[in-house]
Tab-separated table of C-alpha atoms in Angstrom:
chain	number	residue	atom	x	y	z
A	1	UNK	CA	44.468	21.061	-104.993
A	2	UNK	CA	44.069	20.878	-101.223
A	3	UNK	CA	45.772	17.497	-101.244
A	4	UNK	CA	48.993	19.144	-102.442
A	5	UNK	CA	48.886	21.460	-99.449
A	6	UNK	CA	48.322	18.552	-97.084
A	7	UNK	CA	51.179	16.312	-98.303
A	8	UNK	CA	53.995	18.666	-97.139
A	9	UNK	CA	52.230	19.030	-93.776
A	10	UNK	CA	52.136	15.234	-93.416
A	11	UNK	CA	55.823	14.987	-94.330
A	12	UNK	CA	56.676	17.691	-91.810
A	13	UNK	CA	54.681	15.970	-89.069
A	14	UNK	CA	56.362	12.619	-89.768
A	15	UNK	CA	59.821	14.204	-89.679
A	16	UNK	CA	59.016	16.164	-86.522
A	17	UNK	CA	57.685	13.067	-84.779
A	18	UNK	CA	60.686	10.901	-85.686
A	19	UNK	CA	63.110	13.596	-84.500
A	20	UNK	CA	61.222	13.640	-81.201
A	21	UNK	CA	61.606	9.862	-80.838
A	22	UNK	CA	65.320	9.940	-81.718
A	23	UNK	CA	65.908	12.835	-79.371
A	24	UNK	CA	64.563	10.982	-76.359
A	25	UNK	CA	67.936	9.612	-75.253
A	26	UNK	CA	69.355	13.114	-74.856
A	27	UNK	CA	66.597	14.090	-72.433
A	28	UNK	CA	66.963	10.736	-70.683
A	29	UNK	CA	70.744	11.137	-70.379
A	30	UNK	CA	70.421	14.641	-68.923
A	31	UNK	CA	67.624	13.745	-66.523
A	32	UNK	CA	68.623	10.285	-65.339
A	33	UNK	CA	72.366	9.869	-65.906
A	34	UNK	CA	73.905	13.328	-65.427
A	35	UNK	CA	72.791	13.679	-61.755
A	36	UNK	CA	74.651	10.424	-60.971
A	37	UNK	CA	77.939	12.293	-61.573
A	38	UNK	CA	77.252	14.439	-58.485
A	39	UNK	CA	80.338	16.578	-57.696
A	40	UNK	CA	82.371	15.384	-60.707
A	41	UNK	CA	82.543	17.709	-63.748
A	42	UNK	CA	80.813	16.137	-66.731
A	43	UNK	CA	83.189	16.020	-69.703
A	44	UNK	CA	80.397	17.194	-72.026
A	45	UNK	CA	80.492	14.113	-74.257
A	46	UNK	CA	77.318	12.269	-75.197
A	47	UNK	CA	77.139	8.501	-75.391
A	48	UNK	CA	73.616	7.145	-75.449
A	49	UNK	CA	71.635	4.764	-77.595
A	50	UNK	CA	68.494	2.715	-77.643
A	51	UNK	CA	69.445	-0.834	-76.698
A	52	UNK	CA	67.353	-3.984	-76.648
A	53	UNK	CA	67.306	-6.644	-73.927
A	54	UNK	CA	70.375	-8.838	-74.319
A	55	UNK	CA	72.190	-6.278	-76.468
A	56	UNK	CA	75.795	-5.272	-75.807
A	57	UNK	CA	77.631	-2.028	-76.431
A	58	UNK	CA	81.316	-1.190	-76.155
A	59	UNK	CA	83.090	2.063	-75.435
A	60	UNK	CA	86.780	2.877	-75.797
A	61	UNK	CA	88.299	5.801	-73.929
A	62	UNK	CA	91.642	7.018	-72.645
A	63	UNK	CA	91.777	7.903	-68.958
A	64	UNK	CA	94.533	10.101	-67.537
A	65	UNK	CA	96.674	9.745	-64.456
A	66	UNK	CA	96.022	13.339	-63.333
A	67	UNK	CA	92.310	12.814	-62.874
A	68	UNK	CA	89.809	11.060	-60.686
A	69	UNK	CA	86.908	9.656	-62.680
A	70	UNK	CA	83.353	8.571	-62.172
A	71	UNK	CA	81.562	6.586	-64.849
A	72	UNK	CA	77.766	6.493	-64.694
A	73	UNK	CA	75.754	4.021	-66.765
A	74	UNK	CA	71.998	4.244	-66.536
A	75	UNK	CA	69.284	2.395	-68.446
A	76	UNK	CA	65.620	3.154	-69.007
A	77	UNK	CA	63.355	1.795	-66.284
A	78	UNK	CA	61.668	-0.470	-68.878
A	79	UNK	CA	64.942	-2.368	-69.235
A	80	UNK	CA	66.310	-5.073	-66.966
A	81	UNK	CA	69.474	-4.267	-65.016
A	82	UNK	CA	72.519	-3.018	-66.928
A	83	UNK	CA	75.729	-4.949	-66.423
A	84	UNK	CA	79.032	-3.270	-67.128
A	85	UNK	CA	82.635	-4.360	-67.060
A	86	UNK	CA	85.840	-2.359	-67.428
A	87	UNK	CA	88.720	-4.063	-69.210
A	88	UNK	CA	92.317	-3.107	-69.923
A	89	UNK	CA	93.920	-3.506	-73.341
A	90	UNK	CA	94.889	-7.094	-72.451
A	91	UNK	CA	91.204	-7.889	-71.858
A	92	UNK	CA	91.689	-8.309	-68.098
A	93	UNK	CA	88.513	-7.400	-66.231
A	94	UNK	CA	89.321	-4.587	-63.797
A	95	UNK	CA	85.800	-4.046	-62.522
A	96	UNK	CA	82.358	-5.558	-62.906
A	97	UNK	CA	79.273	-3.960	-61.413
A	98	UNK	CA	77.836	-7.472	-61.046
A	99	UNK	CA	80.009	-7.765	-57.937
A	100	UNK	CA	78.544	-4.517	-56.570
A	101	UNK	CA	74.847	-5.286	-56.911
A	102	UNK	CA	74.725	-3.738	-60.406
A	103	UNK	CA	75.789	-0.290	-59.160
A	104	UNK	CA	75.190	2.502	-61.672
A	105	UNK	CA	78.471	4.274	-60.968
A	106	UNK	CA	82.117	3.446	-60.432
A	107	UNK	CA	84.802	5.805	-59.060
A	108	UNK	CA	88.422	5.242	-60.015
A	109	UNK	CA	91.794	6.866	-60.563
A	110	UNK	CA	94.914	5.708	-62.358
A	111	UNK	CA	98.581	5.536	-61.550
A	112	UNK	CA	99.393	5.754	-65.276
A	113	UNK	CA	97.193	6.857	-68.176
A	114	UNK	CA	95.434	3.946	-69.874
A	115	UNK	CA	93.060	3.208	-72.685
A	116	UNK	CA	90.211	1.173	-71.217
A	117	UNK	CA	87.273	-0.626	-72.702
A	118	UNK	CA	83.781	-0.585	-71.204
A	119	UNK	CA	81.441	-3.434	-72.065
A	120	UNK	CA	77.818	-2.649	-71.343
A	121	UNK	CA	75.167	-5.336	-71.515
A	122	UNK	CA	71.440	-5.067	-71.054
A	123	UNK	CA	70.603	-8.264	-69.194
A	124	UNK	CA	67.681	-10.338	-70.338
A	125	UNK	CA	64.741	-11.782	-68.477
A	126	UNK	CA	62.471	-12.499	-71.391
A	127	UNK	CA	61.176	-15.974	-72.151
A	128	UNK	CA	61.072	-17.561	-75.627
A	129	UNK	CA	58.321	-15.824	-77.595
A	130	UNK	CA	58.341	-12.676	-75.445
A	131	UNK	CA	58.956	-9.310	-77.029
A	132	UNK	CA	62.365	-8.047	-75.871
A	133	UNK	CA	62.015	-4.598	-74.316
A	134	UNK	CA	64.113	-1.680	-75.491
A	135	UNK	CA	65.073	1.676	-74.060
A	136	UNK	CA	67.776	4.305	-73.731
A	137	UNK	CA	71.082	3.535	-72.102
A	138	UNK	CA	73.348	6.494	-71.301
A	139	UNK	CA	77.037	6.454	-70.403
A	140	UNK	CA	78.602	9.572	-68.903
A	141	UNK	CA	82.003	10.425	-67.498
A	142	UNK	CA	82.776	12.934	-64.815
A	143	UNK	CA	86.227	13.978	-63.669
A	144	UNK	CA	88.017	16.105	-61.116
A	145	UNK	CA	91.665	16.808	-60.512
A	146	UNK	CA	93.465	14.315	-58.312
A	147	UNK	CA	93.915	15.497	-54.741
B	1	UNK	CA	35.276	16.681	-107.489
B	2	UNK	CA	35.080	18.698	-104.269
B	3	UNK	CA	33.605	15.705	-102.489
B	4	UNK	CA	36.527	13.595	-103.746
B	5	UNK	CA	38.977	16.116	-102.294
B	6	UNK	CA	37.120	16.148	-99.003
B	7	UNK	CA	37.248	12.336	-98.824
B	8	UNK	CA	40.977	12.299	-99.673
B	9	UNK	CA	41.665	14.952	-97.069
B	10	UNK	CA	39.664	13.048	-94.502
B	11	UNK	CA	41.571	9.817	-95.182
B	12	UNK	CA	44.854	11.666	-94.981
B	13	UNK	CA	43.946	13.306	-91.693
B	14	UNK	CA	43.024	9.903	-90.207
B	15	UNK	CA	46.272	8.464	-91.625
B	16	UNK	CA	48.334	11.231	-90.009
B	17	UNK	CA	46.588	10.810	-86.645
B	18	UNK	CA	47.079	7.016	-86.684
B	19	UNK	CA	50.724	7.434	-87.712
B	20	UNK	CA	51.370	9.992	-84.969
B	21	UNK	CA	49.718	7.733	-82.410
B	22	UNK	CA	51.807	4.753	-83.489
B	23	UNK	CA	55.110	6.633	-83.524
B	24	UNK	CA	54.260	8.567	-80.368
B	25	UNK	CA	53.473	5.361	-78.462
B	26	UNK	CA	56.996	4.064	-79.030
B	27	UNK	CA	58.531	6.238	-76.377
B	28	UNK	CA	55.603	6.620	-74.020
B	29	UNK	CA	55.175	4.886	-70.695
B	30	UNK	CA	52.145	2.604	-70.854
B	31	UNK	CA	50.907	-0.261	-68.739
B	32	UNK	CA	51.889	-3.623	-70.287
B	33	UNK	CA	48.286	-4.588	-71.110
B	34	UNK	CA	47.959	-1.618	-73.487
B	35	UNK	CA	50.955	-2.580	-75.592
B	36	UNK	CA	50.297	-3.797	-79.108
B	37	UNK	CA	51.251	-7.493	-79.179
B	38	UNK	CA	53.948	-8.356	-81.694
B	39	UNK	CA	54.136	-11.933	-82.954
B	40	UNK	CA	57.646	-13.314	-82.634
B	41	UNK	CA	58.983	-16.735	-83.506
B	42	UNK	CA	59.063	-19.185	-80.601
B	43	UNK	CA	62.835	-19.445	-80.798
B	44	UNK	CA	64.525	-16.091	-80.106
B	45	UNK	CA	67.927	-17.291	-81.302
B	46	UNK	CA	67.665	-15.477	-84.640
B	47	UNK	CA	66.571	-12.242	-82.979
B	48	UNK	CA	69.372	-12.460	-80.470
B	49	UNK	CA	71.815	-13.068	-83.327
B	50	UNK	CA	70.565	-9.903	-85.033
B	51	UNK	CA	70.904	-8.007	-81.780
B	52	UNK	CA	74.475	-9.207	-81.387
B	53	UNK	CA	75.254	-8.043	-84.929
B	54	UNK	CA	73.773	-4.636	-84.174
B	55	UNK	CA	76.308	-4.140	-81.381
B	56	UNK	CA	76.987	-0.472	-80.703
B	57	UNK	CA	80.545	0.764	-80.402
B	58	UNK	CA	81.366	4.186	-78.964
B	59	UNK	CA	84.764	5.800	-79.583
B	60	UNK	CA	85.189	8.386	-76.840
B	61	UNK	CA	87.794	11.048	-77.555
B	62	UNK	CA	88.759	13.348	-74.691
B	63	UNK	CA	86.298	16.248	-74.776
B	64	UNK	CA	87.582	19.831	-75.212
B	65	UNK	CA	86.878	20.406	-71.516
B	66	UNK	CA	88.983	17.400	-70.503
B	67	UNK	CA	91.803	18.430	-72.879
B	68	UNK	CA	91.930	21.918	-71.356
B	69	UNK	CA	91.862	20.489	-67.825
B	70	UNK	CA	94.796	18.194	-68.667
B	71	UNK	CA	96.928	21.110	-69.837
B	72	UNK	CA	96.146	23.128	-66.737
B	73	UNK	CA	96.839	20.200	-64.404
B	74	UNK	CA	100.206	19.693	-66.112
B	75	UNK	CA	101.136	23.266	-65.273
B	76	UNK	CA	100.536	24.790	-68.700
B	77	UNK	CA	100.223	28.585	-68.624
B	78	UNK	CA	97.472	30.588	-70.300
B	79	UNK	CA	98.449	32.212	-73.596
B	80	UNK	CA	95.667	34.000	-75.447
B	81	UNK	CA	97.742	34.225	-78.627
B	82	UNK	CA	97.482	30.429	-79.016
B	83	UNK	CA	93.680	30.459	-79.200
B	84	UNK	CA	91.723	30.712	-82.438
B	85	UNK	CA	90.814	34.437	-82.641
B	86	UNK	CA	87.074	35.024	-82.326
B	87	UNK	CA	87.373	37.473	-85.227
B	88	UNK	CA	87.656	34.456	-87.533
B	89	UNK	CA	84.055	33.335	-86.975
B	90	UNK	CA	82.675	34.839	-90.171
B	91	UNK	CA	85.226	33.047	-92.336
B	92	UNK	CA	83.799	29.627	-91.460
B	93	UNK	CA	80.970	28.921	-93.850
B	94	UNK	CA	81.229	25.225	-94.716
B	95	UNK	CA	79.847	22.453	-92.498
B	96	UNK	CA	83.358	21.032	-92.087
B	97	UNK	CA	84.934	24.325	-91.019
B	98	UNK	CA	82.069	25.162	-88.662
B	99	UNK	CA	82.149	21.676	-87.080
B	100	UNK	CA	85.928	21.668	-86.549
B	101	UNK	CA	85.884	25.209	-85.205
B	102	UNK	CA	82.932	24.511	-82.907
B	103	UNK	CA	85.258	21.953	-81.295
B	104	UNK	CA	88.224	24.358	-81.351
B	105	UNK	CA	86.247	27.274	-79.904
B	106	UNK	CA	84.794	25.012	-77.184
B	107	UNK	CA	88.339	24.005	-76.285
B	108	UNK	CA	89.422	27.675	-76.217
B	109	UNK	CA	86.330	28.499	-74.157
B	110	UNK	CA	87.303	25.758	-71.700
B	111	UNK	CA	90.814	27.257	-71.404
B	112	UNK	CA	89.385	30.733	-70.838
B	113	UNK	CA	87.038	29.315	-68.181
B	114	UNK	CA	89.709	27.306	-66.348
B	115	UNK	CA	92.068	30.295	-66.287
B	116	UNK	CA	89.205	32.655	-65.308
B	117	UNK	CA	89.581	34.973	-68.318
B	118	UNK	CA	86.181	36.581	-67.813
B	119	UNK	CA	85.864	38.668	-71.004
B	120	UNK	CA	87.233	35.852	-73.163
B	121	UNK	CA	84.658	33.438	-71.717
B	122	UNK	CA	81.832	35.551	-73.137
B	123	UNK	CA	83.644	36.110	-76.448
B	124	UNK	CA	84.352	32.395	-76.956
B	125	UNK	CA	80.862	31.360	-75.878
B	126	UNK	CA	79.508	33.718	-78.568
B	127	UNK	CA	81.937	32.261	-81.123
B	128	UNK	CA	80.853	28.702	-80.251
B	129	UNK	CA	77.209	29.788	-80.478
B	130	UNK	CA	77.814	31.202	-83.951
B	131	UNK	CA	79.267	27.843	-85.079
B	132	UNK	CA	76.448	25.839	-83.473
B	133	UNK	CA	73.811	28.109	-85.030
B	134	UNK	CA	75.526	27.788	-88.414
B	135	UNK	CA	75.330	24.012	-88.140
B	136	UNK	CA	71.608	24.271	-87.392
B	137	UNK	CA	72.009	22.910	-83.870
B	138	UNK	CA	68.849	24.025	-82.142
B	139	UNK	CA	69.049	25.383	-78.605
B	140	UNK	CA	72.705	24.392	-78.102
B	141	UNK	CA	73.559	27.804	-76.721
B	142	UNK	CA	70.724	30.238	-76.106
B	143	UNK	CA	70.980	33.977	-75.563
B	144	UNK	CA	69.688	33.443	-72.025
B	145	UNK	CA	72.634	31.089	-71.376
B	146	UNK	CA	75.086	33.857	-72.295
B	147	UNK	CA	73.193	36.347	-70.098
B	148	UNK	CA	73.337	33.923	-67.156
B	149	UNK	CA	77.015	33.327	-67.839
B	150	UNK	CA	77.669	37.057	-67.628
B	151	UNK	CA	75.734	37.241	-64.371
B	152	UNK	CA	77.809	34.382	-62.885
B	153	UNK	CA	81.132	35.231	-64.490
B	154	UNK	CA	83.075	34.843	-61.254
B	155	UNK	CA	81.601	31.463	-60.379
B	156	UNK	CA	84.061	29.056	-62.056
B	157	UNK	CA	82.114	25.931	-61.109
B	158	UNK	CA	78.950	27.346	-62.694
B	159	UNK	CA	80.856	28.320	-65.827
B	160	UNK	CA	82.328	24.814	-66.280
B	161	UNK	CA	78.850	23.330	-65.874
B	162	UNK	CA	77.501	25.658	-68.573
B	163	UNK	CA	80.389	24.857	-70.953
B	164	UNK	CA	79.843	21.141	-70.366
B	165	UNK	CA	76.092	21.418	-70.904
B	166	UNK	CA	76.349	23.461	-74.100
B	167	UNK	CA	78.832	20.953	-75.534
B	168	UNK	CA	76.509	18.104	-74.547
B	169	UNK	CA	73.616	19.923	-76.256
B	170	UNK	CA	75.622	20.228	-79.483
B	171	UNK	CA	76.939	16.711	-79.792
B	172	UNK	CA	73.732	15.030	-78.597
B	173	UNK	CA	71.752	17.038	-81.165
B	174	UNK	CA	74.094	15.925	-83.941
B	175	UNK	CA	74.127	12.271	-82.829
B	176	UNK	CA	70.368	12.079	-82.291
B	177	UNK	CA	69.638	13.738	-85.618
B	178	UNK	CA	71.700	11.408	-87.759
B	179	UNK	CA	74.792	13.592	-88.211
B	180	UNK	CA	77.573	11.424	-86.726
B	181	UNK	CA	80.130	12.733	-89.233
B	182	UNK	CA	79.580	16.319	-88.064
B	183	UNK	CA	79.592	15.198	-84.410
B	184	UNK	CA	82.913	13.418	-84.999
B	185	UNK	CA	84.428	16.493	-86.674
B	186	UNK	CA	83.433	18.661	-83.686
B	187	UNK	CA	85.273	16.275	-81.350
B	188	UNK	CA	88.308	16.095	-83.620
B	189	UNK	CA	88.457	19.915	-83.829
B	190	UNK	CA	88.500	20.146	-80.043
B	191	UNK	CA	91.121	17.442	-79.658
B	192	UNK	CA	93.447	18.967	-82.282
B	193	UNK	CA	93.097	22.412	-80.671
B	194	UNK	CA	94.008	20.983	-77.253
B	195	UNK	CA	96.984	19.118	-78.683
B	196	UNK	CA	98.121	22.217	-80.604
B	197	UNK	CA	98.000	24.423	-77.504
B	198	UNK	CA	99.851	21.801	-75.404
B	199	UNK	CA	102.659	21.382	-77.934
B	200	UNK	CA	103.082	25.163	-78.234
B	201	UNK	CA	103.344	25.563	-74.462
B	202	UNK	CA	106.280	23.160	-74.115
B	203	UNK	CA	109.547	24.906	-73.350
B	204	UNK	CA	112.250	22.926	-75.188
B	205	UNK	CA	114.793	24.029	-72.570
B	206	UNK	CA	112.778	22.079	-70.005
B	207	UNK	CA	111.898	19.093	-72.145
B	208	UNK	CA	113.125	16.249	-69.931
B	209	UNK	CA	110.710	15.391	-67.167
B	210	UNK	CA	108.207	17.970	-68.403
B	211	UNK	CA	104.734	16.986	-67.174
B	212	UNK	CA	103.074	18.554	-70.185
B	213	UNK	CA	105.208	16.404	-72.504
B	214	UNK	CA	103.916	13.404	-70.536
B	215	UNK	CA	100.311	14.423	-71.229
B	216	UNK	CA	101.141	14.895	-74.929
B	217	UNK	CA	102.615	11.374	-75.062
B	218	UNK	CA	99.376	10.109	-73.466
B	219	UNK	CA	97.497	11.333	-76.548
B	220	UNK	CA	99.074	8.414	-78.420
B	221	UNK	CA	96.527	6.280	-76.546
B	222	UNK	CA	93.700	8.176	-78.274
B	223	UNK	CA	94.936	8.270	-81.865
B	224	UNK	CA	93.329	4.939	-82.794
B	225	UNK	CA	90.103	6.010	-81.095
B	226	UNK	CA	90.147	9.160	-83.223
B	227	UNK	CA	90.754	7.189	-86.427
B	228	UNK	CA	88.001	4.671	-85.588
B	229	UNK	CA	85.622	7.517	-84.792
B	230	UNK	CA	86.214	9.142	-88.177
B	231	UNK	CA	86.269	5.802	-90.021
B	232	UNK	CA	82.605	5.283	-89.087
B	233	UNK	CA	81.792	8.120	-91.507
B	234	UNK	CA	84.242	7.070	-94.221
B	235	UNK	CA	82.981	8.126	-97.642
B	236	UNK	CA	82.052	11.598	-96.432
B	237	UNK	CA	84.549	13.798	-98.380
B	238	UNK	CA	85.277	16.082	-95.418
B	239	UNK	CA	85.904	13.095	-93.153
B	240	UNK	CA	88.069	11.353	-95.761
B	241	UNK	CA	90.236	14.470	-96.000
B	242	UNK	CA	90.599	14.576	-92.216
B	243	UNK	CA	91.435	10.875	-92.105
B	244	UNK	CA	94.348	11.384	-94.472
B	245	UNK	CA	95.623	14.273	-92.322
B	246	UNK	CA	95.262	12.249	-89.131
B	247	UNK	CA	97.113	9.335	-90.749
B	248	UNK	CA	100.211	11.597	-90.874
B	249	UNK	CA	99.791	12.273	-87.173
B	250	UNK	CA	99.577	8.558	-86.431
B	251	UNK	CA	102.878	7.992	-88.250
B	252	UNK	CA	104.523	10.429	-85.844
B	253	UNK	CA	102.779	9.012	-82.760
B	254	UNK	CA	103.972	5.546	-83.812
B	255	UNK	CA	107.556	6.788	-83.309
B	256	UNK	CA	106.854	7.328	-79.604
B	257	UNK	CA	107.517	4.344	-77.366
B	258	UNK	CA	104.888	3.720	-74.727
B	259	UNK	CA	104.739	0.471	-72.783
B	260	UNK	CA	102.485	-0.219	-69.846
B	261	UNK	CA	102.697	-2.996	-67.274
B	262	UNK	CA	99.659	-5.093	-66.342
B	263	UNK	CA	96.989	-3.096	-64.524
B	264	UNK	CA	96.220	-4.082	-60.920
B	265	UNK	CA	92.994	-2.708	-59.431
B	266	UNK	CA	93.188	-1.896	-55.730
B	267	UNK	CA	90.083	-0.828	-53.878
B	268	UNK	CA	90.441	1.961	-51.331
B	269	UNK	CA	87.621	1.524	-48.843
B	270	UNK	CA	88.166	4.904	-47.200
B	271	UNK	CA	87.429	6.837	-50.385
B	272	UNK	CA	85.272	4.179	-52.070
B	273	UNK	CA	87.559	4.527	-55.078
B	274	UNK	CA	89.473	1.942	-57.073
B	275	UNK	CA	93.082	2.761	-57.905
B	276	UNK	CA	94.284	1.212	-61.164
B	277	UNK	CA	97.953	0.603	-60.489
B	278	UNK	CA	100.419	0.185	-63.326
B	279	UNK	CA	103.801	1.403	-64.480
B	280	UNK	CA	104.409	3.090	-67.774
B	281	UNK	CA	107.611	3.570	-69.767
B	282	UNK	CA	107.706	6.223	-72.454
B	283	UNK	CA	110.296	7.597	-74.770
B	284	UNK	CA	109.931	10.591	-77.069
B	285	UNK	CA	112.986	12.376	-78.423
B	286	UNK	CA	112.944	16.167	-78.889
B	287	UNK	CA	113.161	15.563	-82.655
B	288	UNK	CA	109.996	13.445	-82.639
B	289	UNK	CA	108.296	16.048	-80.444
B	290	UNK	CA	109.138	18.798	-82.955
B	291	UNK	CA	107.801	16.641	-85.784
B	292	UNK	CA	104.606	16.036	-83.808
B	293	UNK	CA	104.195	19.744	-83.053
B	294	UNK	CA	104.724	20.634	-86.734
B	295	UNK	CA	102.195	18.035	-87.930
B	296	UNK	CA	99.562	19.159	-85.417
B	297	UNK	CA	100.128	22.800	-86.403
B	298	UNK	CA	99.733	21.925	-90.093
B	299	UNK	CA	96.415	20.132	-89.455
B	300	UNK	CA	95.175	22.887	-87.147
B	301	UNK	CA	96.100	25.600	-89.649
B	302	UNK	CA	94.113	23.813	-92.345
B	303	UNK	CA	90.861	24.653	-90.551
B	304	UNK	CA	91.747	27.600	-88.278
B	305	UNK	CA	92.382	30.243	-90.872
């Protein structure tokens, strides 16, 4: 009969442990990415995921002409550098952090409101046969009213 | 028989410990030599192909805080009668209504904070807490947070940080715990509330050149983002219902003309900021505006009852 008492405990432990693993990006985002926004107000949105070396992610967002923005993109220390590019709707590259020594943040403002696309790529330094590393990547936006 | 049970229990205990160690190691920081080697094919092309297919796409709607800030920056006045009354909290019992109203109350809370409505800040924080608790979101808003808010009620910067953090706690909990449909509904609720308040604040006698109307037109840029966000959870009955409502809104937004010139980035060394220069041409007739306002009100009234 004891076995029937143990099975639910096992199930509970498995669930609790997996929730802990999934929840790691939230803690990472708050600890590592949020401080990068400095004096900008964080918009409160959460964009974070576990990415693997070489993997790409995209983000679409509207930015408004009344605001000044800072985007912060931070990856787990286990990952190689994170590249990011900002594109307009015509796929013109407006900014690439590759030109700024892979800076984690970019400050910008707009003359007219625009929908922009962010392309985030975890660069890759693994050799054939190596295990690609994985880790959290967080993207956060801060804003303040234009002066 | 007892011995059998003891053996089974022993095996299970070992199994649980091994399982916890394996899962726990995934996120831990360990020196490379301690990592369990995984055999991979020599050619990583197939793996990289899989990675490419697993590409992650984020659809980022303006948050309730950003929506409220946009209205204030456009000169919108504060009107308490436009907010969802906190007395409605007990009428929201379904996941859909609690999710949408968590977004709406967070938007109202942001308005109250930006316009320094001290008593309303506490009331709306409590209303948002009730929604978050109802959705089972652990530690989104704790009693201690509300106490600290009361103690710092005149510190607007502190209040905005708390509102931002509590919203982050809610949507990160939902995303990290496999509830993207609920997370999406929270965002949609906040966006609809912001759009509803903006449309209600427009004085039709001062329609032409109205800055607030300009910000409302800008929301056309987010309608596809909103639809794509919801479409990720297509098949969820609550989301499907919302998608059909939002489709009506898109029909109206499609009547608004919005053309933008090519964007030219110009770096300002003095402020270390890039200015994205472009010109925009928009055209929305008062008739289309009224249709938009009516459609937003209809959607908002379907969940703010």
